[in-house]
Every structure is written in structure tokens, then in C-alpha cells.
Short mmCIF file of C-alpha atoms and ligand atoms in Angstrom, two decimals:
data_model
loop_
_atom_site.label_atom_id
_atom_site.label_comp_id
_atom_site.label_asym_id
_atom_site.label_seq_id
_atom_site.Cartn_x
_atom_site.Cartn_y
_atom_site.Cartn_z
CA MET A 1 -20.70 -47.60 -51.73
CA VAL A 2 -20.45 -49.13 -48.24
CA SER A 3 -21.33 -46.44 -45.80
CA SER A 4 -21.90 -42.79 -45.57
CA TYR A 5 -18.52 -41.98 -43.99
CA THR A 6 -16.73 -39.32 -46.06
CA PRO A 7 -13.84 -37.39 -44.53
CA THR A 8 -13.72 -33.57 -45.07
CA LYS A 9 -11.01 -31.88 -47.02
CA GLU A 10 -9.83 -30.32 -43.76
CA GLU A 11 -9.61 -33.76 -42.05
CA VAL A 12 -7.50 -35.19 -44.87
CA VAL A 13 -5.22 -32.16 -44.77
CA GLU A 14 -4.77 -32.65 -41.04
CA PHE A 15 -4.42 -36.48 -41.42
CA TYR A 16 -1.33 -35.98 -43.71
CA GLU A 17 0.14 -33.47 -41.53
CA ASN A 18 0.17 -36.02 -38.72
CA ALA A 19 0.63 -39.35 -40.47
CA ILE A 20 3.52 -38.40 -42.85
CA PRO A 21 6.15 -38.67 -40.09
CA LEU A 22 4.87 -42.13 -39.19
CA ILE A 23 4.45 -43.19 -42.74
CA THR A 24 7.97 -42.20 -43.78
CA ARG A 25 9.45 -43.79 -40.77
CA LEU A 26 7.78 -47.01 -41.46
CA VAL A 27 7.85 -47.34 -45.30
CA GLY A 28 9.63 -44.32 -46.69
CA VAL A 29 8.78 -41.41 -48.94
CA ASN A 30 6.58 -43.02 -51.59
CA VAL A 31 3.07 -42.60 -50.15
CA HIS A 32 1.54 -45.41 -51.93
CA LEU A 33 1.63 -49.37 -51.97
CA GLY A 34 4.46 -51.38 -53.33
CA TYR A 35 4.03 -53.96 -56.06
CA TRP A 36 5.68 -57.44 -55.64
CA ASP A 37 5.48 -59.84 -58.63
CA SER A 38 5.09 -63.09 -56.47
CA ALA A 39 5.77 -64.45 -52.93
CA ASP A 40 9.41 -65.03 -53.96
CA ASP A 41 9.93 -61.40 -54.96
CA THR A 42 12.63 -60.17 -52.51
CA SER A 43 12.27 -56.47 -53.42
CA THR A 44 12.38 -53.95 -50.67
CA VAL A 45 9.49 -51.65 -49.84
CA GLN A 46 11.49 -48.85 -51.61
CA GLU A 47 11.89 -50.87 -54.76
CA ALA A 48 8.34 -52.11 -54.86
CA THR A 49 6.77 -48.79 -54.56
CA ASP A 50 9.09 -47.40 -57.20
CA ARG A 51 7.82 -50.30 -59.36
CA LEU A 52 4.38 -49.31 -59.04
CA THR A 53 5.20 -45.79 -60.08
CA ASP A 54 7.13 -47.02 -63.01
CA MET A 55 4.08 -49.25 -64.01
CA MET A 56 1.87 -46.22 -64.07
CA VAL A 57 4.31 -43.83 -65.76
CA GLU A 58 4.72 -46.49 -68.72
CA ARG A 59 1.04 -46.31 -69.24
CA LEU A 60 1.06 -42.55 -69.44
CA ARG A 61 3.03 -42.68 -72.71
CA VAL A 62 4.67 -39.41 -72.24
CA GLY A 63 8.13 -37.99 -73.15
CA PRO A 64 10.03 -34.82 -73.44
CA GLY A 65 7.53 -31.85 -74.22
CA SER A 66 4.57 -33.70 -72.67
CA ARG A 67 2.84 -31.97 -69.61
CA VAL A 68 1.64 -34.35 -66.87
CA LEU A 69 -0.49 -33.46 -63.83
CA ASP A 70 0.32 -35.55 -60.75
CA LEU A 71 -2.96 -35.35 -58.83
CA GLY A 72 -2.24 -35.81 -55.16
CA CYS A 73 1.45 -35.64 -55.30
CA GLY A 74 2.34 -36.53 -51.74
CA LEU A 75 6.16 -35.88 -51.03
CA GLY A 76 7.02 -35.55 -54.80
CA MET A 77 8.74 -38.88 -55.27
CA PRO A 78 6.60 -40.07 -58.21
CA ALA A 79 6.75 -36.78 -60.02
CA VAL A 80 10.41 -36.47 -59.62
CA ARG A 81 10.81 -40.10 -60.88
CA LEU A 82 8.40 -39.50 -63.69
CA ALA A 83 10.29 -36.38 -65.05
CA ARG A 84 13.60 -38.08 -64.61
CA THR A 85 12.64 -41.33 -66.44
CA THR A 86 10.60 -39.56 -69.31
CA GLY A 87 11.82 -35.95 -69.64
CA ALA A 88 8.24 -34.83 -69.24
CA THR A 89 7.20 -31.74 -67.43
CA VAL A 90 5.18 -32.42 -64.32
CA VAL A 91 2.88 -30.27 -62.29
CA GLY A 92 2.16 -31.92 -58.87
CA VAL A 93 -0.86 -30.82 -56.70
CA ALA A 94 -1.91 -31.47 -53.25
CA THR A 95 -4.21 -30.05 -50.43
CA SER A 96 -1.60 -30.19 -47.83
CA PRO A 97 0.83 -27.39 -47.90
CA SER A 98 3.57 -29.07 -45.88
CA LEU A 99 3.54 -31.99 -48.36
CA VAL A 100 3.84 -29.49 -51.22
CA ALA A 101 6.82 -27.82 -49.53
CA GLU A 102 8.59 -30.94 -49.08
CA ALA A 103 7.98 -32.13 -52.65
CA ARG A 104 9.29 -28.67 -53.80
CA ALA A 105 12.43 -29.17 -51.71
CA ARG A 106 12.88 -32.66 -53.30
CA ALA A 107 12.62 -31.39 -56.89
CA ALA A 108 15.15 -28.75 -56.11
CA GLY A 109 17.60 -31.13 -54.35
CA GLU A 110 17.37 -33.34 -57.48
CA GLY A 111 18.07 -30.36 -59.74
CA LEU A 112 14.77 -30.71 -61.43
CA THR A 113 12.90 -27.53 -60.95
CA ASP A 114 12.91 -26.89 -64.74
CA LEU A 115 10.81 -29.81 -65.24
CA VAL A 116 8.83 -30.35 -61.89
CA SER A 117 6.84 -27.96 -59.92
CA PHE A 118 4.28 -28.25 -57.17
CA GLU A 119 1.33 -26.24 -55.85
CA VAL A 120 -1.44 -26.34 -53.29
CA ALA A 121 -4.80 -27.09 -55.05
CA ASP A 122 -7.95 -29.03 -54.77
CA ALA A 123 -8.91 -31.80 -57.17
CA LEU A 124 -12.43 -30.61 -56.97
CA ASP A 125 -11.52 -27.17 -58.40
CA LEU A 126 -8.37 -27.37 -60.44
CA PRO A 127 -6.78 -23.92 -61.11
CA PHE A 128 -5.70 -24.82 -64.74
CA PRO A 129 -7.17 -24.00 -68.11
CA ASP A 130 -8.99 -26.40 -70.38
CA ASP A 131 -6.80 -28.85 -72.38
CA SER A 132 -3.68 -27.81 -70.57
CA PHE A 133 -2.20 -31.35 -69.94
CA ASP A 134 -1.22 -34.35 -72.00
CA ALA A 135 -1.71 -36.79 -69.17
CA VAL A 136 -2.99 -37.16 -65.59
CA LEU A 137 -1.34 -39.52 -62.90
CA ALA A 138 -3.30 -40.06 -59.65
CA ILE A 139 -1.51 -42.55 -57.44
CA GLU A 140 -3.73 -43.29 -54.47
CA SER A 141 -5.17 -40.03 -54.00
CA ILE A 142 -8.76 -40.14 -55.39
CA VAL A 143 -9.59 -42.44 -52.48
CA HIS A 144 -9.70 -39.29 -50.26
CA MET A 145 -11.98 -37.24 -52.49
CA PRO A 146 -15.49 -36.81 -51.63
CA ASP A 147 -17.17 -36.26 -55.19
CA LEU A 148 -15.69 -38.39 -57.95
CA PRO A 149 -18.03 -37.18 -60.80
CA ARG A 150 -16.76 -33.68 -60.09
CA VAL A 151 -13.09 -34.71 -59.82
CA PHE A 152 -13.16 -36.71 -63.06
CA GLY A 153 -15.09 -33.91 -64.68
CA GLN A 154 -12.15 -31.50 -63.65
CA LEU A 155 -9.59 -33.99 -65.10
CA GLY A 156 -11.72 -34.41 -68.30
CA ARG A 157 -11.55 -30.64 -68.65
CA VAL A 158 -7.83 -30.05 -68.15
CA LEU A 159 -6.90 -33.09 -70.19
CA ARG A 160 -6.48 -32.75 -73.89
CA ASP A 161 -8.37 -35.05 -76.25
CA GLY A 162 -6.59 -38.54 -76.53
CA GLY A 163 -4.71 -37.79 -73.16
CA ARG A 164 -4.29 -40.68 -70.76
CA PHE A 165 -5.40 -40.80 -67.12
CA VAL A 166 -3.79 -43.53 -64.93
CA LEU A 167 -4.76 -44.10 -61.53
CA THR A 168 -4.78 -46.49 -58.60
CA ASP A 169 -7.69 -46.72 -56.07
CA PHE A 170 -8.88 -48.96 -53.14
CA PHE A 171 -12.19 -50.73 -53.99
CA VAL A 172 -14.41 -53.50 -52.62
CA LYS A 173 -14.76 -56.66 -54.40
CA GLU A 174 -18.52 -56.88 -53.70
CA PRO A 175 -20.50 -54.76 -51.35
CA PRO A 176 -19.25 -55.94 -48.04
CA GLU A 177 -21.34 -57.33 -45.14
CA GLY A 178 -20.63 -58.43 -41.61
CA ARG A 179 -16.99 -58.86 -40.71
CA ARG A 180 -15.81 -57.71 -44.14
CA LEU A 181 -17.79 -54.56 -43.85
CA ALA A 182 -16.53 -53.75 -40.31
CA ALA A 183 -12.89 -54.38 -41.67
CA VAL A 184 -13.47 -52.06 -44.58
CA GLU A 185 -15.04 -49.44 -42.46
CA ALA A 186 -12.28 -49.49 -39.85
CA TYR A 187 -9.61 -49.30 -42.55
CA ARG A 188 -11.54 -46.28 -44.13
CA ARG A 189 -11.51 -44.36 -40.94
CA LEU A 190 -7.87 -45.05 -40.20
CA ALA A 191 -6.69 -44.01 -43.64
CA LEU A 192 -9.34 -41.29 -44.07
CA ASN A 193 -10.87 -42.90 -47.18
CA SER A 194 -14.03 -41.85 -48.94
CA GLU A 195 -16.66 -44.25 -50.02
CA LEU A 196 -15.09 -47.21 -51.88
CA LEU A 197 -16.47 -48.35 -55.18
CA VAL A 198 -17.14 -51.78 -56.86
CA VAL A 199 -15.26 -52.46 -60.16
CA GLU A 200 -18.52 -51.94 -62.10
CA ASP A 201 -18.77 -48.34 -60.88
CA TYR A 202 -15.72 -47.16 -62.78
CA PRO A 203 -16.59 -47.41 -66.59
CA PRO A 204 -19.84 -45.27 -66.32
CA LEU A 205 -18.27 -42.74 -63.91
CA LEU A 206 -15.26 -42.22 -66.32
CA ARG A 207 -17.47 -42.24 -69.22
CA SER A 208 -19.74 -39.40 -67.99
CA ALA A 209 -16.46 -37.25 -67.54
CA GLY A 210 -15.59 -37.95 -71.19
CA PHE A 211 -13.10 -41.01 -70.57
CA HIS A 212 -12.96 -44.39 -71.99
CA LEU A 213 -11.52 -47.11 -69.84
CA THR A 214 -8.73 -48.76 -71.61
CA GLU A 215 -7.10 -51.20 -69.00
CA TYR A 216 -8.19 -52.48 -65.55
CA LEU A 217 -5.76 -54.43 -63.26
CA ASP A 218 -6.77 -56.03 -60.01
CA ILE A 219 -3.23 -55.79 -58.30
CA THR A 220 -4.67 -56.62 -54.73
CA ARG A 221 -2.58 -59.74 -54.56
CA GLN A 222 0.58 -58.08 -55.76
CA THR A 223 0.23 -55.07 -53.33
CA ASP A 224 -1.08 -56.48 -50.10
CA ARG A 225 2.22 -57.34 -48.76
CA HIS A 226 2.76 -53.51 -48.39
CA HIS A 227 0.26 -53.77 -45.36
CA ARG A 228 2.20 -56.66 -43.84
CA GLU A 229 5.41 -54.63 -44.17
CA MET A 230 3.84 -51.85 -42.22
CA VAL A 231 2.63 -54.08 -39.59
CA LEU A 232 6.32 -55.69 -39.39
CA ALA A 233 7.81 -52.05 -39.37
CA VAL A 234 5.65 -51.10 -36.42
CA GLN A 235 6.64 -54.19 -34.56
CA ARG A 236 10.19 -53.73 -35.19
CA GLN A 237 10.19 -50.08 -34.06
CA ARG A 238 7.72 -50.45 -31.25
CA ALA A 239 10.31 -49.27 -28.54
CA GLU A 240 10.82 -45.93 -30.32
CA LEU A 241 7.33 -45.45 -31.54
CA GLU A 242 5.37 -46.14 -28.32
CA PRO A 243 6.51 -42.96 -26.52
CA VAL A 244 5.33 -40.81 -29.45
CA TYR A 245 2.21 -42.57 -30.52
CA GLY A 246 1.00 -44.57 -27.37
CA PRO A 247 0.57 -48.34 -27.24
CA GLY A 248 -3.20 -48.02 -27.91
CA MET A 249 -2.73 -46.36 -31.31
CA LEU A 250 -0.10 -48.88 -32.49
CA ASP A 251 -2.30 -51.83 -31.39
CA ALA A 252 -5.28 -50.33 -33.20
CA PHE A 253 -3.26 -49.76 -36.28
CA ILE A 254 -1.93 -53.34 -36.33
CA SER A 255 -5.32 -54.96 -35.65
CA VAL A 256 -7.09 -52.98 -38.55
CA PHE A 257 -4.24 -53.92 -41.06
CA GLU A 258 -4.28 -57.64 -39.77
CA GLU A 259 -7.98 -58.04 -40.09
CA CYS A 260 -8.02 -56.37 -43.81
CA LEU A 261 -5.36 -58.93 -44.77
CA GLU A 262 -7.36 -61.69 -43.25
CA VAL A 263 -10.69 -60.88 -44.94
CA GLY A 264 -8.98 -59.71 -48.24
CA GLU A 265 -10.55 -56.25 -48.46
CA PRO A 266 -10.02 -53.56 -49.47
CA GLY A 267 -8.82 -54.34 -52.96
CA TYR A 268 -6.60 -52.27 -55.11
CA LEU A 269 -6.90 -51.49 -58.71
CA LEU A 270 -4.83 -49.77 -61.47
CA LEU A 271 -6.89 -48.25 -64.08
CA SER A 272 -5.97 -46.57 -67.29
CA ALA A 273 -8.42 -44.41 -69.42
CA GLU A 274 -8.26 -42.02 -72.39
CA ARG A 275 -9.95 -38.74 -72.89
CA MET A 276 -12.42 -39.08 -75.75
CA ALA A 277 -12.67 -36.29 -78.26
CA LYS A 278 -14.59 -33.23 -76.87
CA ALA A 279 -17.74 -32.25 -78.77
CA GLY A 280 -17.61 -29.05 -80.78
CA GLY A 281 -13.84 -28.43 -80.40
N1 SAH B 301 0.49 -39.79 -55.06
C1 SAH B 301 1.39 -39.67 -53.84
C2 SAH B 301 0.77 -39.43 -52.65
C3 SAH B 301 -0.41 -40.37 -52.26
S1 SAH B 301 -1.17 -39.78 -50.72
C4 SAH B 301 2.41 -40.87 -53.97
O1 SAH B 301 2.06 -41.90 -54.47
O2 SAH B 301 3.36 -40.88 -53.21
C5 SAH B 301 -2.56 -38.88 -51.22
C6 SAH B 301 -2.29 -37.52 -51.71
O3 SAH B 301 -3.56 -36.94 -52.03
C7 SAH B 301 -1.78 -36.51 -50.65
O4 SAH B 301 -0.74 -35.79 -51.45
C8 SAH B 301 -2.86 -35.53 -50.48
O5 SAH B 301 -2.56 -34.21 -50.13
C9 SAH B 301 -3.69 -35.61 -51.73
N2 SAH B 301 -4.97 -35.09 -51.67
C10 SAH B 301 -6.06 -35.59 -50.94
N3 SAH B 301 -7.06 -35.08 -51.19
C11 SAH B 301 -7.00 -34.17 -52.20
C12 SAH B 301 -7.83 -33.28 -52.92
N4 SAH B 301 -9.08 -33.01 -52.67
N5 SAH B 301 -7.19 -32.65 -54.07
C13 SAH B 301 -5.79 -32.80 -54.25
N6 SAH B 301 -5.00 -33.54 -53.50
C14 SAH B 301 -5.56 -34.27 -52.55
#
């Protein structure tokens, strides 16, 4: 934990209403980082973001007949891809109604409404019965949530025994100080992130919600190019963006991202966990 700044649910909803047009203009409709294998990897942002989705989907180990919760579904790209590649049924949730509407339109456009559905719901209070999912996918969404013990508790409740939970999250490599602290705090305020954890925080947090951590990957190095790509996209599109967002906002955006790349924080993690057997079942 690096400071007490925590965005409210309403602020996060408003953030996405405003930020989605800019994000999609800069990097497309996957609202998460891309994964590049190495400096020589020539993948586009679209390919790299789909690759991260695929890496996570693979770890869910689901197929036709499985029911997956996509927690924080964004514009529905990962859910649609998951359903198409595995045949699983997917229920996506998000707190922003406009994102849910766009995700629904995407599933309809892809002819996947039999497998994929979306609803407005809050991770802190999921409107689903106990043991109603075989797996949970959370791509870059828990970072906005104020109370992770409660969120993980909700996921432990709706997930059946043995079900898998795969997530990505921003984290801090060590409790930051000085210049690193300033960079992380500026990033959190720009991207409406809650408190960031250190790696050691995850196993006990997961365990107390009934999960056993099975895999931990620090993918900071493979994903930080995404921030560089965003800066380049702002620079390329500056003439069209400036009348809409103003020069000050674009400069602030670039300087926060460049400073984070410089100090190497925040990091980015891919975690997999498994629901342990519930007592008394
Ligand atoms: N997983 C998507 C979107 C990531 S953006 C993708 O990879 O493309 C973060 C998402 O988390 C948004 O859809 C936002 O609406 C959602 N979110 C933020 N706080 C939430 C909460 N408390 N409960 C449910 N979803 C939330």
C-alpha cells in the first residue's frame, strides 16, 4: 500500500465514460495492456493485447459447457474472444452502463448472444448464486476496486470448488519512496487505480478468500511497451486530439507515462489461483 488515495465507484464509472473514446482511439477496443515476447516482437497493439487475453484464457482451462465470469468486462472484446476460442458461456460484468451496452452490441454483432451476455454489476456485491461459475477472468479490473478482501470473497463464493481465477493487476515491486512514489501516485490518479499491492500481499489475500495461488508471472517487461505505444499514438494524433482534450491534458498524460517507464513502476502481474474445497459442502 503506497497511499490512501482510493477512487470511488462513481469516479471509476465516470472515468470510463470519459476515457473510453480516447483509449479506443489510441490503442483499440481491448482495454488492457499488450504482451510482447521480446524487443524484436513486431506484433501490433491489437495482436499483443489479444495475446494477453489468450494467455489468460488458456489458464482458465474451460470448454463447451463451462460458465465463466468476466469481472470488469470493458468493451467485451476478451469475453467474445474467450467464447469463440473455447465454446464456454461467458457472463461479463462492469459498473459502467455504456461499456456494458457496447459489449452487448459486440456480442450481437459477432452472433454470439447464445454464449455471451453482459450486465451492470459491482464486484463488491455480485448478483449471482453461490457456486454458479466454473472460472473467473479479471483482466486489469481489480485495480479499480476499493476492497479486495471483499471482492475476492465474492469471487470465492460464486466460484465452484476447483474453479480457476485468473487475473492481471498492477503492483509495486517494493514500497516506493521519493521519485518512484511520485510516479506511482501520478499514475494511480491518472488511471483511477486503488492502492497497489506488493507481491507478498497476494497469497494471504487469496488464501483468506478460499483460493490457492498456483502461478505468478511478473510480466512488466513484456507489457510496458503498451505505455510507450500510447505515448507514440498521442504524439502521432496530436493535431486531432488537441482541440478535444487540450494541450495541457495531453502533456500531462505523456509525462506521467514517460516517468513511469523511466522508474520501472508500476509493475504488472498475471496470477492464477484455484478455489479450494469449501468446508461443510
Ligand atoms: N477486462 C476488460 C476491461 C478492463 S478496464 C478488458 O481487458 O478489455 C476495467 C473494467 O473494470 C471496466 O469495464 C470497468 O467498468 C470495470 N470495473 C471497475 N470497477 C468495477 C467494479 N467495482 N465492479 C465491476 N467492474 C468494475
